[in-house]
PDB file of C-alpha atoms in Angstrom:
ATOM      1  CA  MET A   1       0.000   0.000   0.000  1.00 50.00           C
ATOM      2  CA  ASN A   2       1.297   3.436  -0.821  1.00 50.00           C
ATOM      3  CA  LEU A   3       0.123   6.373   1.229  1.00 47.00           C
ATOM      4  CA  PRO A   4      -1.373   9.214  -0.809  1.00 48.00           C
ATOM      5  CA  HIS A   5       0.689  12.348  -1.200  1.00 43.00           C
ATOM      6  CA  ALA A   6      -0.671  15.717  -2.209  1.00 40.00           C
ATOM      7  CA  ALA A   7       2.154  15.982  -4.735  1.00 37.00           C
ATOM      8  CA  ASN A   8       0.536  13.140  -6.680  1.00 35.00           C
ATOM      9  CA  ARG A   9      -2.791  14.905  -6.966  1.00 36.00           C
ATOM     10  CA  LEU A  10      -3.871  17.741  -9.205  1.00 35.00           C
ATOM     11  CA  VAL A  11      -6.207  20.138  -7.484  1.00 36.00           C
ATOM     12  CA  THR A  12      -7.815  23.042  -9.267  1.00 33.00           C
ATOM     13  CA  LEU A  13      -9.253  25.872  -7.248  1.00 38.00           C
ATOM     14  CA  SER A  14     -11.364  28.764  -8.471  1.00 39.00           C
ATOM     15  CA  VAL A  15     -10.979  31.844  -6.350  1.00 45.00           C
ATOM     16  CA  CYS A  16     -12.902  35.078  -6.572  1.00 40.00           C
ATOM     17  CA  LEU A  17     -11.104  38.046  -5.054  1.00 48.00           C
ATOM     18  CA  CYS A  18     -12.934  41.315  -4.632  1.00 43.00           C
ATOM     19  CA  SER A  19     -11.849  44.655  -3.259  1.00 42.00           C
ATOM     20  CA  ALA A  20     -14.261  46.599  -1.167  1.00 46.00           C
ATOM     21  CA  PRO A  21     -14.632  50.316  -1.840  1.00 46.00           C
ATOM     22  CA  ALA A  22     -12.736  52.352   0.762  1.00 45.00           C
ATOM     23  CA  ALA A  23     -16.000  53.712   2.177  1.00 47.00           C
ATOM     24  CA  ILE A  24     -17.143  50.267   3.347  1.00 44.00           C
ATOM     25  CA  ALA A  25     -13.739  48.644   3.950  1.00 46.00           C
ATOM     26  CA  GLN A  26     -13.781  49.101   7.720  1.00 48.00           C
ATOM     27  CA  GLU A  27     -12.474  46.569  10.183  1.00 50.00           C
ATOM     28  CA  TYR A  28     -15.210  44.267  11.424  1.00 49.00           C
ATOM     29  CA  LEU A  29     -15.531  44.334  15.217  1.00 53.00           C
ATOM     30  CA  SER A  30     -17.763  41.657  16.691  1.00 56.00           C
ATOM     31  CA  GLY A  31     -17.901  43.085  20.179  1.00 67.00           C
ATOM     32  CA  LEU A  32     -16.287  39.921  21.529  1.00 64.00           C
ATOM     33  CA  LYS A  33     -12.727  39.835  22.845  1.00 69.00           C
ATOM     34  CA  TRP A  34     -11.125  36.880  21.076  1.00 65.00           C
ATOM     35  CA  PRO A  35      -7.636  35.608  21.839  1.00 68.00           C
ATOM     36  CA  GLU A  36      -5.192  36.002  18.972  1.00 62.00           C
ATOM     37  CA  PRO A  37      -4.949  32.752  17.007  1.00 63.00           C
ATOM     38  CA  LYS A  38      -1.647  30.948  17.386  1.00 69.00           C
ATOM     39  CA  VAL A  39       0.558  31.036  14.298  1.00 64.00           C
ATOM     40  CA  VAL A  40       1.716  27.617  13.087  1.00 64.00           C
ATOM     41  CA  THR A  41       3.917  26.697  10.173  1.00 67.00           C
ATOM     42  CA  PRO A  42       2.152  24.554   7.569  1.00 61.00           C
ATOM     43  CA  GLY A  43       3.967  21.451   6.352  1.00 63.00           C
ATOM     44  CA  ASP A  44       6.097  21.765   3.206  1.00 71.00           C
ATOM     45  CA  ARG A  45       3.624  19.553   1.370  1.00 66.00           C
ATOM     46  CA  ASN A  46      -0.122  19.410   1.927  1.00 64.00           C
ATOM     47  CA  SER A  47       0.318  15.908   3.318  1.00 73.00           C
ATOM     48  CA  ASP A  48       2.838  17.049   5.949  1.00 82.00           C
ATOM     49  CA  PRO A  49       1.482  17.899   9.407  1.00 88.00           C
ATOM     50  CA  PRO A  50       1.601  21.492  10.679  1.00 88.00           C
ATOM     51  CA  SER A  51       4.331  22.462  13.147  1.00 89.00           C
ATOM     52  CA  ASP A  52       2.121  22.149  16.245  1.00 91.00           C
ATOM     53  CA  ALA A  53       0.665  18.709  15.397  1.00 94.00           C
ATOM     54  CA  THR A  54       1.000  15.687  17.636  1.00 95.00           C
ATOM     55  CA  VAL A  55       1.887  12.924  15.177  1.00 95.00           C
ATOM     56  CA  LEU A  56       0.461   9.634  16.432  1.00 96.00           C
ATOM     57  CA  PHE A  57       1.595   7.462  13.535  1.00 95.00           C
ATOM     58  CA  ASP A  58       4.593   8.260  11.345  1.00 93.00           C
ATOM     59  CA  GLY A  59       4.460   5.211   9.080  1.00 94.00           C
ATOM     60  CA  HIS A  60       7.178   3.407  11.040  1.00 96.00           C
ATOM     61  CA  ASP A  61       5.992   2.256  14.447  1.00 95.00           C
ATOM     62  CA  LEU A  62       3.047   2.096  16.836  1.00 97.00           C
ATOM     63  CA  SER A  63       4.876   3.577  19.836  1.00 97.00           C
ATOM     64  CA  ALA A  64       2.137   6.186  20.457  1.00 97.00           C
ATOM     65  CA  PHE A  65      -0.406   3.404  21.110  1.00 95.00           C
ATOM     66  CA  LYS A  66      -1.063   0.904  23.863  1.00 93.00           C
ATOM     67  CA  ASN A  67      -2.804  -2.452  23.324  1.00 92.00           C
ATOM     68  CA  ALA A  68      -1.459  -2.502  19.744  1.00 94.00           C
ATOM     69  CA  GLU A  69       0.552  -5.720  20.030  1.00 94.00           C
ATOM     70  CA  ASN A  70      -1.766  -7.455  17.519  1.00 94.00           C
ATOM     71  CA  TRP A  71      -1.511  -4.594  15.008  1.00 95.00           C
ATOM     72  CA  ARG A  72       1.374  -4.123  12.580  1.00 96.00           C
ATOM     73  CA  VAL A  73       2.989  -1.659  10.194  1.00 97.00           C
ATOM     74  CA  GLU A  74       3.111  -2.709   6.551  1.00 96.00           C
ATOM     75  CA  ASP A  75       4.360  -0.504   3.692  1.00 94.00           C
ATOM     76  CA  GLY A  76       4.031   2.596   5.884  1.00 94.00           C
ATOM     77  CA  ALA A  77       0.430   1.845   6.863  1.00 94.00           C
ATOM     78  CA  MET A  78      -1.065   0.772  10.178  1.00 94.00           C
ATOM     79  CA  VAL A  79      -2.746  -2.616   9.644  1.00 94.00           C
ATOM     80  CA  VAL A  80      -5.648  -3.422  11.948  1.00 91.00           C
ATOM     81  CA  GLY A  81      -5.313  -6.463  14.156  1.00 89.00           C
ATOM     82  CA  SER A  82      -7.503  -7.731  16.958  1.00 88.00           C
ATOM     83  CA  GLY A  83      -8.378  -5.525  19.889  1.00 86.00           C
ATOM     84  CA  SER A  84      -8.416  -1.756  20.206  1.00 89.00           C
ATOM     85  CA  ALA A  85      -5.207   0.244  19.760  1.00 92.00           C
ATOM     86  CA  VAL A  86      -5.546   3.244  22.081  1.00 93.00           C
ATOM     87  CA  THR A  87      -3.397   6.376  22.131  1.00 94.00           C
ATOM     88  CA  LYS A  88      -1.153   6.627  25.181  1.00 95.00           C
ATOM     89  CA  GLN A  89      -1.866  10.343  25.303  1.00 94.00           C
ATOM     90  CA  SER A  90      -5.348  11.702  26.106  1.00 92.00           C
ATOM     91  CA  PHE A  91      -6.861  14.530  24.076  1.00 92.00           C
ATOM     92  CA  GLY A  92      -9.684  17.022  24.595  1.00 92.00           C
ATOM     93  CA  ASP A  93     -10.610  19.452  21.820  1.00 94.00           C
ATOM     94  CA  MET A  94      -8.693  18.502  18.703  1.00 94.00           C
ATOM     95  CA  GLN A  95      -8.413  18.213  14.962  1.00 94.00           C
ATOM     96  CA  LEU A  96      -7.686  14.665  13.820  1.00 94.00           C
ATOM     97  CA  HIS A  97      -6.562  13.696  10.327  1.00 93.00           C
ATOM     98  CA  ILE A  98      -6.666  10.029   9.350  1.00 92.00           C
ATOM     99  CA  GLU A  99      -6.365   8.195   6.068  1.00 91.00           C
ATOM    100  CA  TRP A 100      -7.755   4.685   5.710  1.00 94.00           C
ATOM    101  CA  CYS A 101      -8.590   2.114   3.079  1.00 94.00           C
ATOM    102  CA  SER A 102     -10.494  -1.144   3.173  1.00 94.00           C
ATOM    103  CA  VAL A 103      -9.076  -4.482   2.092  1.00 92.00           C
ATOM    104  CA  VAL A 104      -9.034  -5.841  -1.445  1.00 95.00           C
ATOM    105  CA  PRO A 105     -10.887  -7.906  -2.367  1.00 95.00           C
ATOM    106  CA  ALA A 106     -13.881  -6.765  -0.350  1.00 94.00           C
ATOM    107  CA  THR A 107     -15.310  -9.582   1.740  1.00 94.00           C
ATOM    108  CA  GLY A 108     -18.418  -9.687   3.883  1.00 94.00           C
ATOM    109  CA  GLU A 109     -21.372  -7.364   3.805  1.00 92.00           C
ATOM    110  CA  GLY A 110     -22.992  -4.718   5.952  1.00 92.00           C
ATOM    111  CA  GLN A 111     -21.175  -4.245   9.250  1.00 93.00           C
ATOM    112  CA  GLY A 112     -19.019  -7.303   8.514  1.00 93.00           C
ATOM    113  CA  ARG A 113     -16.986  -5.551   5.810  1.00 94.00           C
ATOM    114  CA  SER A 114     -13.751  -3.818   6.936  1.00 93.00           C
ATOM    115  CA  ASN A 115     -15.363  -2.518  10.116  1.00 92.00           C
ATOM    116  CA  SER A 116     -13.386  -0.359  12.537  1.00 92.00           C
ATOM    117  CA  GLY A 117     -13.759   2.992  14.235  1.00 93.00           C
ATOM    118  CA  VAL A 118     -12.122   6.056  15.725  1.00 94.00           C
ATOM    119  CA  TYR A 119     -13.205   6.571  19.324  1.00 93.00           C
ATOM    120  CA  LEU A 120     -13.379  10.049  20.783  1.00 94.00           C
ATOM    121  CA  MET A 121     -13.509  10.401  24.585  1.00 92.00           C
ATOM    122  CA  TYR A 122     -12.630   6.704  24.870  1.00 90.00           C
ATOM    123  CA  GLN A 123     -13.733   5.459  28.295  1.00 89.00           C
ATOM    124  CA  GLY A 124     -12.422   1.899  28.150  1.00 86.00           C
ATOM    125  CA  MET A 125     -14.228  -1.343  27.456  1.00 86.00           C
ATOM    126  CA  SER A 126     -17.608  -2.593  28.589  1.00 89.00           C
ATOM    127  CA  GLY A 127     -17.387  -6.304  27.847  1.00 88.00           C
ATOM    128  CA  ASP A 128     -16.323  -6.504  24.200  1.00 82.00           C
ATOM    129  CA  SER A 129     -17.530  -2.986  23.363  1.00 82.00           C
ATOM    130  CA  PRO A 130     -15.349   0.135  23.477  1.00 84.00           C
ATOM    131  CA  GLN A 131     -17.065   3.056  25.210  1.00 89.00           C
ATOM    132  CA  GLY A 132     -16.992   6.577  23.738  1.00 91.00           C
ATOM    133  CA  TYR A 133     -18.134   8.409  20.628  1.00 93.00           C
ATOM    134  CA  GLU A 134     -17.269   6.310  17.565  1.00 94.00           C
ATOM    135  CA  VAL A 135     -16.662   7.777  14.132  1.00 96.00           C
ATOM    136  CA  GLN A 136     -17.372   4.750  11.969  1.00 95.00           C
ATOM    137  CA  VAL A 137     -14.702   3.347   9.645  1.00 95.00           C
ATOM    138  CA  LEU A 138     -16.441   0.892   7.321  1.00 94.00           C
ATOM    139  CA  ASP A 139     -16.294  -0.150   3.693  1.00 94.00           C
ATOM    140  CA  SER A 140     -19.598   1.505   2.728  1.00 91.00           C
ATOM    141  CA  TYR A 141     -18.828   1.445  -1.000  1.00 91.00           C
ATOM    142  CA  ASN A 142     -21.758  -0.381  -2.650  1.00 90.00           C
ATOM    143  CA  ASN A 143     -22.380  -1.981   0.739  1.00 90.00           C
ATOM    144  CA  PRO A 144     -25.841  -1.265   2.198  1.00 86.00           C
ATOM    145  CA  THR A 145     -26.123  -1.060   5.970  1.00 88.00           C
ATOM    146  CA  TYR A 146     -28.121   1.006   8.446  1.00 86.00           C
ATOM    147  CA  PHE A 147     -27.618   4.726   7.864  1.00 87.00           C
ATOM    148  CA  ASP A 148     -26.211   5.593  11.290  1.00 87.00           C
ATOM    149  CA  GLY A 149     -23.679   2.780  10.882  1.00 90.00           C
ATOM    150  CA  GLN A 150     -22.187   3.864   7.538  1.00 91.00           C
ATOM    151  CA  ALA A 151     -18.657   5.186   7.121  1.00 92.00           C
ATOM    152  CA  ALA A 152     -18.260   8.657   8.685  1.00 92.00           C
ATOM    153  CA  SER A 153     -21.345   8.275  10.880  1.00 92.00           C
ATOM    154  CA  LEU A 154     -21.247   9.033  14.568  1.00 93.00           C
ATOM    155  CA  TYR A 155     -22.063   5.392  15.165  1.00 92.00           C
ATOM    156  CA  LYS A 156     -25.705   4.725  16.093  1.00 89.00           C
ATOM    157  CA  GLN A 157     -26.190   8.444  16.777  1.00 89.00           C
ATOM    158  CA  GLN A 158     -25.905  10.413  13.521  1.00 89.00           C
ATOM    159  CA  PRO A 159     -25.704   9.271   9.882  1.00 87.00           C
ATOM    160  CA  PRO A 160     -23.096  10.899   7.640  1.00 88.00           C
ATOM    161  CA  MET A 161     -24.268  13.797   5.475  1.00 87.00           C
ATOM    162  CA  VAL A 162     -23.252  11.778   2.384  1.00 87.00           C
ATOM    163  CA  ASN A 163     -21.708   8.411   1.591  1.00 89.00           C
ATOM    164  CA  ALA A 164     -18.408   9.433  -0.017  1.00 90.00           C
ATOM    165  CA  THR A 165     -16.594   6.142   0.562  1.00 91.00           C
ATOM    166  CA  ARG A 166     -14.083   5.208  -2.121  1.00 90.00           C
ATOM    167  CA  PRO A 167     -13.831   1.664  -3.543  1.00 90.00           C
ATOM    168  CA  PRO A 168     -11.832  -0.960  -1.611  1.00 95.00           C
ATOM    169  CA  GLY A 169      -8.085  -0.379  -1.900  1.00 93.00           C
ATOM    170  CA  GLU A 170      -8.438   3.389  -2.420  1.00 90.00           C
ATOM    171  CA  TRP A 171      -7.605   5.778   0.407  1.00 90.00           C
ATOM    172  CA  ASN A 172     -10.326   7.680   2.270  1.00 90.00           C
ATOM    173  CA  THR A 173      -9.623  10.760   4.392  1.00 88.00           C
ATOM    174  CA  TYR A 174     -11.282  11.943   7.582  1.00 92.00           C
ATOM    175  CA  ASP A 175     -10.603  15.373   9.026  1.00 91.00           C
ATOM    176  CA  ILE A 176     -12.381  15.309  12.362  1.00 94.00           C
ATOM    177  CA  PHE A 177     -12.847  18.559  14.261  1.00 95.00           C
ATOM    178  CA  TRP A 178     -13.792  17.599  17.811  1.00 95.00           C
ATOM    179  CA  THR A 179     -14.972  19.834  20.616  1.00 95.00           C
ATOM    180  CA  ALA A 180     -15.267  17.757  23.758  1.00 91.00           C
ATOM    181  CA  PRO A 181     -18.570  18.126  25.632  1.00 90.00           C
ATOM    182  CA  ARG A 182     -18.551  20.288  28.752  1.00 91.00           C
ATOM    183  CA  PHE A 183     -20.701  18.978  31.585  1.00 88.00           C
TER     184      PHE A 183
END
């Protein structure tokens, strides 16, 4: 498996730039006192992480995870094994970027086809079930299942807005923006 690189993709953007007449080009003031956003250095390539990112998997080892003894690294990719690989570090609010692909050839159907998940606010196991909010990872390409169990759903809570799953063997991307609940 080869990981996708932005350098291998052609992206075309259409941008409309307008200048406001001087009479209306005043600074917008919301009335709220916001902290100044932190400046970070973007990666040299679009696929490189920004300077303030915590890199959990670098394509070489699983040292950022516990309970990953049945998982492996193959051709720079993390290959799912049995059990739940859990980050050693805990996170609150975050932005998470993952790339995943399902196995070729596709086997099984419904929830039995390349099923996994990304757990947010992981609270441990209850029997065989991980506890937390699960963003579903599933081969949903031409694979009917219940809507709130499709790829990109918040499992059994919210269906995805669309089913944009790529065919087995092609890489899918999730950019998850998570704000942890405040109780």
